[in-house]
Amino acid sequence: MKVKYKKAVLWGVIAIVINMVIGNLLYMNPFVHGFFKAHQGHPAMKSHAAFGGVANWIIMNALFSLVFLAILVFLFVLIYKGLPWKGWKKGLAFGLIVAFVKAVPEAFNQYMILTYPTSLILVQLINTIIGITIFGIVLGFFFDRFKAIKD
């Protein structure tokens, strides 16, 4: 297997940008926003002021997302050959594996030890699974279509 690093980085960055747009659509749509708005002031919810304001909160989230997604691109390259199928389906396999390894234990942990509202835990669980699965599909499509890795 030969990795074409420039292409891998380029298409990984493009997939990250697409994922950040999708993440904003998943979390900022009126339906999901209503869930969060209904729980404003809940003792388990931190205010934006706790982070120095909305701008700092957005910056911190964006930076964490960039680092996390860059790690996922690296992981995709690392385990690429061991994933089933080709193209977007290979990305689907990767996305589902990562989504369930990340989201399910995280949601269970929140449910068991925090007073965080259950409806918000479910929204995060569903959005994380959808977002990371789409990210995997996009990675698989781009890496196959633009030959970022040669078998």
CSV table of C-alpha atoms in Angstrom, one decimal:
chain,number,residue,atom,x,y,z
A,1,MET,CA,0.0,0.0,0.0
A,2,LYS,CA,1.4,3.4,-1.0
A,3,VAL,CA,0.0,6.6,0.5
A,4,LYS,CA,0.2,9.7,-1.6
A,5,TYR,CA,0.6,12.1,1.3
A,6,LYS,CA,-0.2,15.3,-0.5
A,7,LYS,CA,-3.5,13.9,-1.8
A,8,ALA,CA,-4.2,12.3,1.6
A,9,VAL,CA,-3.7,15.6,3.4
A,10,LEU,CA,-5.6,17.7,0.8
A,11,TRP,CA,-8.6,15.4,0.7
A,12,GLY,CA,-8.5,14.9,4.5
A,13,VAL,CA,-8.6,18.6,5.0
A,14,ILE,CA,-11.5,19.0,2.5
A,15,ALA,CA,-13.4,16.1,4.3
A,16,ILE,CA,-12.8,18.0,7.6
A,17,VAL,CA,-14.3,21.2,6.2
A,18,ILE,CA,-17.3,19.3,4.9
A,19,ASN,CA,-17.7,17.5,8.3
A,20,MET,CA,-17.6,20.8,10.1
A,21,VAL,CA,-20.4,22.2,7.9
A,22,ILE,CA,-22.4,19.0,8.4
A,23,GLY,CA,-21.8,19.2,12.2
A,24,ASN,CA,-23.1,22.8,12.2
A,25,LEU,CA,-26.2,21.7,10.2
A,26,LEU,CA,-26.8,18.8,12.6
A,27,TYR,CA,-26.5,20.9,15.8
A,28,MET,CA,-27.7,24.3,14.7
A,29,ASN,CA,-30.9,23.3,12.9
A,30,PRO,CA,-34.2,24.5,14.6
A,31,PHE,CA,-35.2,21.1,15.8
A,32,VAL,CA,-32.0,20.4,17.7
A,33,HIS,CA,-31.7,24.0,18.8
A,34,GLY,CA,-35.1,23.6,20.4
A,35,PHE,CA,-33.9,20.7,22.6
A,36,PHE,CA,-30.9,22.8,23.8
A,37,LYS,CA,-32.9,25.9,24.3
A,38,ALA,CA,-35.5,24.0,26.4
A,39,HIS,CA,-32.7,23.0,28.8
A,40,GLN,CA,-30.9,26.4,29.2
A,41,GLY,CA,-30.2,27.0,32.8
A,42,HIS,CA,-30.2,23.3,33.7
A,43,PRO,CA,-27.6,22.8,36.4
A,44,ALA,CA,-25.6,20.3,34.2
A,45,MET,CA,-25.4,22.8,31.3
A,46,LYS,CA,-22.4,25.2,31.2
A,47,SER,CA,-23.1,28.7,29.9
A,48,HIS,CA,-21.0,30.3,27.2
A,49,ALA,CA,-19.8,32.7,29.9
A,50,ALA,CA,-18.0,29.8,31.5
A,51,PHE,CA,-15.7,29.8,28.4
A,52,GLY,CA,-15.3,33.5,28.2
A,53,GLY,CA,-18.2,34.1,25.8
A,54,VAL,CA,-19.7,32.6,22.7
A,55,ALA,CA,-16.7,33.5,20.5
A,56,ASN,CA,-14.3,31.5,22.8
A,57,TRP,CA,-16.7,28.6,23.0
A,58,ILE,CA,-16.9,28.5,19.2
A,59,ILE,CA,-13.1,28.7,18.8
A,60,MET,CA,-12.5,26.0,21.4
A,61,ASN,CA,-15.0,23.7,19.7
A,62,ALA,CA,-13.5,24.4,16.3
A,63,LEU,CA,-10.0,23.7,17.4
A,64,PHE,CA,-11.0,20.5,19.2
A,65,SER,CA,-12.9,19.3,16.1
A,66,LEU,CA,-9.9,20.1,13.8
A,67,VAL,CA,-7.6,18.0,16.0
A,68,PHE,CA,-10.0,15.2,16.5
A,69,LEU,CA,-10.8,14.9,12.8
A,70,ALA,CA,-7.2,15.1,11.8
A,71,ILE,CA,-6.5,12.2,14.1
A,72,LEU,CA,-9.4,10.3,12.4
A,73,VAL,CA,-7.9,11.0,8.9
A,74,PHE,CA,-4.6,9.6,10.2
A,75,LEU,CA,-6.4,6.6,11.6
A,76,PHE,CA,-8.2,6.0,8.3
A,77,VAL,CA,-4.9,6.0,6.5
A,78,LEU,CA,-3.4,3.7,9.1
A,79,ILE,CA,-6.1,1.0,9.0
A,80,TYR,CA,-7.2,1.6,5.3
A,81,LYS,CA,-6.0,-1.8,4.0
A,82,GLY,CA,-7.8,-3.7,6.8
A,83,LEU,CA,-11.2,-2.1,6.1
A,84,PRO,CA,-13.7,-4.0,4.0
A,85,TRP,CA,-15.0,-2.9,0.6
A,86,LYS,CA,-13.8,0.0,-1.6
A,87,GLY,CA,-14.6,3.6,-2.1
A,88,TRP,CA,-17.3,5.3,-0.1
A,89,LYS,CA,-18.3,1.9,1.4
A,90,LYS,CA,-14.8,1.5,2.9
A,91,GLY,CA,-15.4,5.0,4.4
A,92,LEU,CA,-18.8,3.8,5.6
A,93,ALA,CA,-17.2,0.9,7.4
A,94,PHE,CA,-14.7,3.3,9.0
A,95,GLY,CA,-17.3,5.9,9.9
A,96,LEU,CA,-19.6,3.3,11.6
A,97,ILE,CA,-16.7,1.7,13.5
A,98,VAL,CA,-15.5,5.1,14.8
A,99,ALA,CA,-19.0,6.5,15.4
A,100,PHE,CA,-20.1,3.5,17.6
A,101,VAL,CA,-16.7,3.2,19.4
A,102,LYS,CA,-16.9,7.0,20.3
A,103,ALA,CA,-20.6,7.8,20.6
A,104,VAL,CA,-22.2,4.9,22.4
A,105,PRO,CA,-19.7,4.6,25.3
A,106,GLU,CA,-19.8,8.4,25.6
A,107,ALA,CA,-23.6,8.6,25.8
A,108,PHE,CA,-23.8,5.7,28.2
A,109,ASN,CA,-21.2,7.3,30.4
A,110,GLN,CA,-23.1,10.6,30.4
A,111,TYR,CA,-26.3,8.9,31.2
A,112,MET,CA,-24.8,6.9,34.1
A,113,ILE,CA,-22.9,9.6,35.9
A,114,LEU,CA,-24.2,13.0,34.9
A,115,THR,CA,-27.4,14.9,35.5
A,116,TYR,CA,-27.3,16.0,31.8
A,117,PRO,CA,-30.8,15.8,30.3
A,118,THR,CA,-31.4,12.4,28.6
A,119,SER,CA,-33.0,14.0,25.5
A,120,LEU,CA,-29.8,16.0,24.9
A,121,ILE,CA,-27.7,12.8,25.4
A,122,LEU,CA,-29.8,11.1,22.7
A,123,VAL,CA,-29.5,14.1,20.4
A,124,GLN,CA,-25.7,14.1,20.8
A,125,LEU,CA,-25.6,10.3,20.3
A,126,ILE,CA,-27.6,10.4,17.1
A,127,ASN,CA,-25.8,13.5,15.7
A,128,THR,CA,-22.4,12.0,16.5
A,129,ILE,CA,-23.2,8.8,14.7
A,130,ILE,CA,-24.6,10.6,11.7
A,131,GLY,CA,-21.8,13.1,11.5
A,132,ILE,CA,-18.9,10.6,11.9
A,133,THR,CA,-20.5,8.1,9.5
A,134,ILE,CA,-20.9,10.8,6.9
A,135,PHE,CA,-17.3,11.9,7.5
A,136,GLY,CA,-16.1,8.3,6.9
A,137,ILE,CA,-18.1,8.1,3.7
A,138,VAL,CA,-16.7,11.4,2.4
A,139,LEU,CA,-13.1,10.2,3.3
A,140,GLY,CA,-13.7,6.9,1.5
A,141,PHE,CA,-15.1,8.6,-1.5
A,142,PHE,CA,-12.3,11.2,-1.8
A,143,PHE,CA,-9.5,8.8,-1.1
A,144,ASP,CA,-10.8,6.3,-3.7
A,145,ARG,CA,-11.8,8.9,-6.4
A,146,PHE,CA,-8.6,10.8,-6.2
A,147,LYS,CA,-6.3,7.9,-5.5
A,148,ALA,CA,-4.8,9.1,-2.2
A,149,ILE,CA,-3.9,5.5,-1.4
A,150,LYS,CA,-2.7,2.9,-3.9
A,151,ASP,CA,-3.2,-0.8,-3.0
